Coordinates of C-alpha atoms and ligand atoms in Angstrom, one line a residue:
M1 CA 0.0 -0.1 0.2
R2 CA 1.5 3.4 -0.9
K3 CA 0.3 7.0 -0.8
G4 CA -0.9 8.3 -3.9
M5 CA -2.5 5.1 -5.1
K6 CA -6.1 5.1 -6.7
F7 CA -8.8 3.9 -4.7
E8 CA -9.6 1.4 -7.4
E9 CA -6.0 -0.1 -7.1
F10 CA -6.4 -0.3 -3.3
V11 CA -9.6 -2.1 -3.5
T12 CA -8.4 -4.5 -6.1
E13 CA -5.4 -5.5 -4.3
N14 CA -6.9 -5.5 -0.6
A15 CA -10.4 -6.3 -0.7
E16 CA -12.4 -9.4 -1.6
V17 CA -13.8 -9.1 -5.0
E18 CA -17.6 -8.9 -4.1
L19 CA -16.8 -6.2 -1.3
G20 CA -14.7 -4.3 -3.7
K21 CA -17.4 -3.9 -6.2
L22 CA -19.5 -2.5 -3.6
L23 CA -17.0 -0.1 -2.3
L24 CA -16.2 1.3 -5.8
S25 CA -20.1 1.6 -6.4
L26 CA -20.3 3.4 -3.2
A27 CA -17.4 5.8 -3.9
E28 CA -18.8 6.5 -7.4
G29 CA -22.1 7.5 -5.8
C30 CA -20.5 9.6 -3.2
K31 CA -18.4 11.5 -6.0
V32 CA -21.8 12.6 -7.4
I33 CA -23.0 13.5 -4.0
S34 CA -19.7 15.6 -3.5
H35 CA -20.1 17.4 -6.7
M36 CA -23.8 18.2 -5.7
V37 CA -22.9 19.3 -2.0
N38 CA -20.0 21.5 -3.5
N39 CA -22.4 23.2 -6.2
A40 CA -25.3 23.3 -3.9
G41 CA -26.2 27.1 -4.0
L42 CA -26.1 26.8 -7.8
L43 CA -28.4 23.7 -8.3
D44 CA -32.0 23.7 -7.1
V45 CA -31.1 21.3 -4.2
L46 CA -31.2 23.6 -1.1
G47 CA -34.1 23.8 1.5
A48 CA -36.6 21.2 2.7
N49 CA -38.9 19.0 0.8
D50 CA -41.9 19.6 2.9
T51 CA -42.0 15.9 4.2
T52 CA -40.8 14.4 7.5
N53 CA -39.0 11.2 7.7
V54 CA -39.9 8.1 9.9
Q55 CA -38.2 9.8 12.7
G56 CA -40.5 12.9 12.5
E57 CA -37.7 15.3 11.2
E58 CA -38.1 17.6 8.6
V59 CA -36.4 16.1 5.0
Q60 CA -34.0 18.3 3.3
K61 CA -33.9 18.0 -0.5
L62 CA -30.4 16.9 -0.3
D63 CA -31.2 14.3 2.2
D64 CA -33.4 12.6 -0.1
L65 CA -31.4 13.2 -3.3
T66 CA -28.4 11.6 -1.6
N67 CA -30.6 8.6 -0.6
K68 CA -31.6 8.0 -4.1
I69 CA -28.2 8.4 -5.5
L70 CA -26.7 5.7 -2.7
M71 CA -29.4 3.4 -3.7
D72 CA -29.0 3.6 -7.4
Y73 CA -25.2 2.8 -7.2
L74 CA -25.5 0.2 -4.6
K75 CA -27.8 -1.5 -6.9
A76 CA -25.5 -1.2 -9.8
S77 CA -22.7 -2.9 -7.7
E78 CA -24.8 -6.0 -8.0
T79 CA -23.2 -7.3 -4.9
C80 CA -25.4 -5.2 -2.4
A81 CA -28.5 -7.1 -1.6
G82 CA -30.2 -4.7 0.6
Y83 CA -30.1 -1.1 2.1
V84 CA -31.5 0.5 5.1
S85 CA -31.1 4.2 5.7
E86 CA -32.2 7.3 7.9
E87 CA -34.5 8.3 5.2
N88 CA -36.2 4.9 4.7
E89 CA -38.6 3.5 6.9
H90 CA -38.2 0.0 5.9
Q91 CA -35.3 -2.3 4.2
V92 CA -35.0 -2.1 0.5
T93 CA -33.8 -5.3 -1.5
L94 CA -31.4 -3.9 -4.3
N95 CA -30.2 -7.2 -5.6
A96 CA -31.7 -10.6 -4.4
N97 CA -28.4 -12.2 -5.4
G98 CA -26.2 -9.9 -3.5
I99 CA -24.3 -11.0 -0.6
F100 CA -23.9 -7.5 1.6
T101 CA -26.3 -5.1 3.0
V102 CA -25.6 -1.6 3.6
A103 CA -26.8 1.0 6.5
A104 CA -26.2 4.4 5.7
D105 CA -26.8 8.1 6.8
P106 CA -26.8 9.5 3.4
L107 CA -26.1 13.1 4.7
D108 CA -25.2 13.6 8.2
G109 CA -25.2 17.1 9.4
S110 CA -28.2 18.4 7.3
S111 CA -28.6 21.5 9.3
N112 CA -25.0 22.4 7.8
I113 CA -25.8 22.3 4.2
E114 CA -26.9 25.9 3.8
V115 CA -24.0 27.1 5.6
A116 CA -21.1 25.4 3.8
A117 CA -20.0 23.6 6.7
P118 CA -18.7 19.9 6.6
I119 CA -21.1 17.4 6.1
G120 CA -21.0 13.7 5.0
T121 CA -22.3 10.2 4.3
I122 CA -21.8 7.4 6.8
F123 CA -22.0 3.7 5.9
A124 CA -21.6 0.3 7.4
V125 CA -21.6 -2.9 5.3
N126 CA -22.7 -6.4 6.7
E127 CA -22.7 -9.9 5.2
R128 CA -26.4 -10.8 4.7
L129 CA -27.7 -13.9 7.0
S130 CA -30.6 -14.9 4.6
P131 CA -29.9 -17.0 1.8
K132 CA -28.9 -15.5 -1.7
G133 CA -31.6 -15.1 -4.2
V134 CA -34.6 -13.8 -1.9
E135 CA -35.6 -10.6 -0.5
V136 CA -33.5 -9.3 2.5
E137 CA -34.8 -9.6 6.0
D138 CA -34.5 -7.6 9.3
R139 CA -31.7 -10.0 10.5
D140 CA -29.4 -9.0 7.6
F141 CA -29.0 -5.6 9.0
L142 CA -29.8 -6.0 12.8
Q143 CA -26.1 -7.4 13.3
K144 CA -23.8 -6.3 16.2
G145 CA -21.0 -4.1 15.1
T146 CA -18.5 -6.5 16.0
V147 CA -19.4 -8.6 12.9
T148 CA -19.3 -5.5 10.6
K149 CA -17.4 -6.2 7.4
A150 CA -16.4 -2.7 6.4
A151 CA -17.5 0.9 7.5
G152 CA -16.7 4.5 6.9
Y153 CA -17.7 7.8 5.9
F154 CA -17.3 10.5 3.2
I155 CA -16.7 14.0 4.4
Y156 CA -17.5 16.8 2.4
G157 CA -15.4 19.6 3.9
S158 CA -12.6 21.7 2.6
S159 CA -11.7 18.6 0.9
T160 CA -13.8 15.4 0.1
I161 CA -12.2 12.5 2.1
L162 CA -13.5 8.8 2.3
V163 CA -12.1 7.4 5.7
M164 CA -12.7 3.8 5.9
S165 CA -11.7 0.4 7.2
I166 CA -12.2 -3.3 6.0
G167 CA -10.9 -4.5 9.4
Y168 CA -7.3 -4.0 9.1
G169 CA -6.8 -0.4 10.4
V170 CA -8.1 3.0 9.2
I171 CA -7.0 4.7 5.9
G172 CA -8.1 7.8 4.0
F173 CA -8.5 8.8 0.4
T174 CA -8.8 12.3 -0.9
L175 CA -10.9 13.2 -4.0
N176 CA -8.7 14.9 -6.6
T177 CA -11.0 17.6 -8.1
A178 CA -9.0 17.6 -11.4
D179 CA -9.5 14.1 -12.5
N180 CA -12.5 12.9 -9.9
E181 CA -10.6 10.2 -8.5
F182 CA -9.9 9.1 -5.0
Y183 CA -6.3 8.8 -4.0
L184 CA -4.7 7.2 -0.9
S185 CA -3.7 10.4 1.1
H186 CA -3.9 9.2 4.9
L187 CA -2.1 6.0 5.6
N188 CA -2.8 4.1 9.0
I189 CA -4.8 6.7 10.8
T190 CA -4.5 6.3 14.6
I191 CA -6.1 8.5 17.1
P192 CA -4.0 9.9 19.8
A193 CA -4.8 8.2 23.2
K194 CA -5.0 11.6 24.8
G195 CA -6.7 14.8 23.2
K196 CA -7.2 18.3 24.2
T197 CA -10.7 18.8 22.5
Y198 CA -14.3 17.8 23.6
S199 CA -17.2 18.1 21.3
I200 CA -20.7 18.2 22.9
N201 CA -23.8 20.2 22.4
Q202 CA -23.1 22.4 25.8
G203 CA -26.3 24.1 25.3
N204 CA -28.1 21.0 26.6
V205 CA -25.9 21.0 29.8
E206 CA -29.0 21.4 32.1
K207 CA -30.4 18.1 30.7
F208 CA -27.3 16.1 31.6
D209 CA -26.6 13.8 34.5
D210 CA -24.5 15.0 37.2
G211 CA -21.6 12.9 36.3
L212 CA -21.6 14.1 33.0
K213 CA -21.7 17.8 34.1
N214 CA -18.6 17.1 36.5
F215 CA -16.7 15.6 33.4
L216 CA -17.4 18.8 31.5
T217 CA -16.3 21.0 34.5
H218 CA -13.2 18.7 34.6
C219 CA -12.6 19.7 30.7
A220 CA -12.8 23.4 31.5
T221 CA -10.7 23.3 34.7
I222 CA -7.2 25.0 34.5
D223 CA -4.4 22.3 35.0
K224 CA -1.3 23.0 33.4
E225 CA -0.1 19.3 33.9
T226 CA -2.9 17.8 31.8
S227 CA -3.1 20.7 29.4
R228 CA -6.4 21.7 30.6
P229 CA -8.8 23.5 30.0
Y230 CA -9.3 21.6 26.8
S231 CA -11.0 23.2 23.9
L232 CA -14.7 22.8 23.2
R233 CA -15.3 22.4 19.4
Y234 CA -18.7 21.4 18.2
I235 CA -19.9 21.7 14.4
G236 CA -23.2 20.1 14.7
S237 CA -22.5 17.0 12.3
M238 CA -20.9 14.1 14.0
I239 CA -18.8 13.4 10.8
G240 CA -17.1 16.7 11.0
D241 CA -16.6 16.6 14.9
I242 CA -15.5 12.9 15.0
H243 CA -13.1 13.5 11.8
R244 CA -11.3 16.2 13.6
N245 CA -10.9 14.2 16.9
L246 CA -9.8 11.4 14.9
L247 CA -6.8 12.8 13.4
K248 CA -6.1 15.2 16.4
G249 CA -7.5 13.5 19.5
G250 CA -10.4 14.4 21.4
I251 CA -13.8 13.2 22.7
F252 CA -17.2 13.5 21.0
I253 CA -20.4 13.1 23.3
Y254 CA -24.0 12.8 22.6
P255 CA -25.6 11.6 25.8
A256 CA -28.9 10.7 26.8
N257 CA -30.9 13.2 28.9
K258 CA -31.3 13.1 32.6
G259 CA -33.5 10.0 33.3
E260 CA -33.6 8.6 29.8
T261 CA -31.2 5.9 28.4
K262 CA -30.9 6.8 24.6
G263 CA -29.5 9.7 23.1
K264 CA -30.2 11.4 19.7
L265 CA -28.0 9.7 17.2
R266 CA -28.9 6.5 15.7
L267 CA -27.3 3.1 16.4
L268 CA -27.2 1.2 13.1
Y269 CA -26.0 4.0 10.6
E270 CA -24.4 6.7 12.9
C271 CA -23.1 5.0 16.3
I272 CA -21.7 1.5 14.8
P273 CA -19.9 2.8 11.8
M274 CA -18.3 5.7 13.6
S275 CA -17.4 3.4 16.6
Y276 CA -16.0 0.6 14.0
I277 CA -13.8 3.3 12.6
T278 CA -12.7 4.7 16.0
E279 CA -11.9 1.4 17.5
Q280 CA -10.0 0.4 14.3
A281 CA -7.9 3.6 14.8
G282 CA -7.2 2.7 18.3
G283 CA -10.0 4.8 20.2
E284 CA -12.9 3.6 22.2
A285 CA -16.6 4.1 21.9
T286 CA -19.4 3.3 24.6
D287 CA -23.0 4.3 25.4
G288 CA -21.9 4.9 29.0
N289 CA -22.3 1.2 29.9
Q290 CA -21.3 -0.9 27.1
R291 CA -19.0 -1.0 24.1
I292 CA -21.3 0.3 21.1
L293 CA -20.1 -2.5 18.8
E294 CA -21.3 -5.2 21.4
L295 CA -25.0 -3.7 21.5
Q296 CA -27.3 -5.7 19.9
P297 CA -29.5 -3.4 17.4
T298 CA -33.4 -4.2 17.6
G299 CA -34.8 -1.7 15.1
Y300 CA -33.4 0.3 12.2
H301 CA -33.9 3.6 13.7
E302 CA -33.0 2.9 17.3
R303 CA -30.9 5.4 19.2
S304 CA -28.1 5.4 21.3
A305 CA -26.1 7.5 23.7
I306 CA -22.4 7.8 22.6
F307 CA -19.1 8.7 24.1
I308 CA -16.3 8.3 21.4
G309 CA -12.8 9.2 20.7
S310 CA -9.4 9.1 22.3
K311 CA -8.8 6.2 24.7
N312 CA -8.0 8.2 27.8
M313 CA -10.6 10.9 27.4
V314 CA -13.3 8.2 27.0
Q315 CA -12.1 6.4 30.1
T316 CA -11.9 9.4 32.2
A317 CA -15.4 10.5 31.2
M318 CA -16.7 7.0 32.3
G319 CA -14.8 7.6 35.6
F320 CA -16.9 10.9 36.1
L321 CA -20.4 8.9 35.0
H322 CA -19.9 6.0 37.2
A323 CA -18.7 7.7 40.4
M324 CA -22.0 9.4 40.2
V325 CA -24.1 6.4 39.9
K326 CA -22.5 4.7 42.8
Q327 CA -23.0 7.5 45.2
Ligands
LIG1 P1 -28.4 14.3 10.6 O1 -28.1 15.7 9.8 O2 -28.2 13.1 9.8 O3 -29.9 14.2 11.0 O4 -27.5 14.1 11.9 C1 -27.5 15.2 12.5 C2 -26.8 14.8 14.1 C3 -25.4 14.5 14.0 O5 -24.7 14.7 12.8 C4 -25.0 15.8 15.0 O6 -23.8 15.3 15.7 C5 -26.1 16.2 15.8 O7 -27.3 15.7 15.0 C6 -26.4 17.6 16.2 O8 -27.6 17.5 17.0 P2 -27.7 18.8 18.0 O9 -28.0 19.8 16.9 O10 -28.7 18.3 18.9 O11 -26.5 19.3 18.6
LIG2 MN1 -26.7 11.9 10.9
LIG3 MN1 -28.8 12.4 8.0

């Protein structure tokens, strides 16, 4: 593996043929999305659709378009059997003879679309459990993150970058705008064990448990030895926040509110893929009690609390959380 190699070359040399076809199709689809997102103000794609999704959220035109693009390209791969996403209430069979399923957040950070801030596409690939030749079933998608076959995200920021893992570490490919090809730009991405950044919607602080409040106070307390106070950085798209923390170190938190157990983010197509990438890069991800990758999904749009990022920061956060529970 060498820097500068084309994504296609990487896939041919490193992924199983069937998985490779799926990943190449996905990347082609995301090139279209990248172009659309970069030119959003010039195309008739901004604004809402006047509809709500299964979760009762307002659907942006780009949420809907990107969902359709992913479905079209994954169908063309011939190896992707089925698809679930934030924008589809139920699973869709794309190729009855395919051997994989994909769970996706076609556009993460929708609220950032109109302000040209980073947004992205998140995906996780599973091996289907039902036999080839028939419609896909719930069990093909509702699998623990420990058996994820591949996962990653495309971030549409100041560059378009694909960060992914097929189970052997994490690498990144940058889209070259001159020839519209992805090239290997980030070899062996590892997340620093210690970070100096925390990412959370601090405006919700009054809704948080005392243990979490104490951790946030710890982050903001002056202590030269541990380089505190840490910096608070929060963009409002988990892709943007986690991508920064992955490269520079840090923790991203979307907790459950006081007295609740689930947070806002969706387990299947947000928490599991981002946790898979983070663990592959040497970091940690938990819902506060259990490793995210060991949670058994029970529904496509199920939500989870998440604490994800640098090992030491996640462990320190858990220390504060559980100290309060014991009292
Ligand atoms: P989506 O645009 O796919 O619905 O996801 C938005 C998510 C996530 O990306 C981000 O971290 C979070 O919502 C922000 O939520 P708050 O505005 O509540 O902080
Ligand atoms: Mn999202
Ligand atoms: Mn989304």
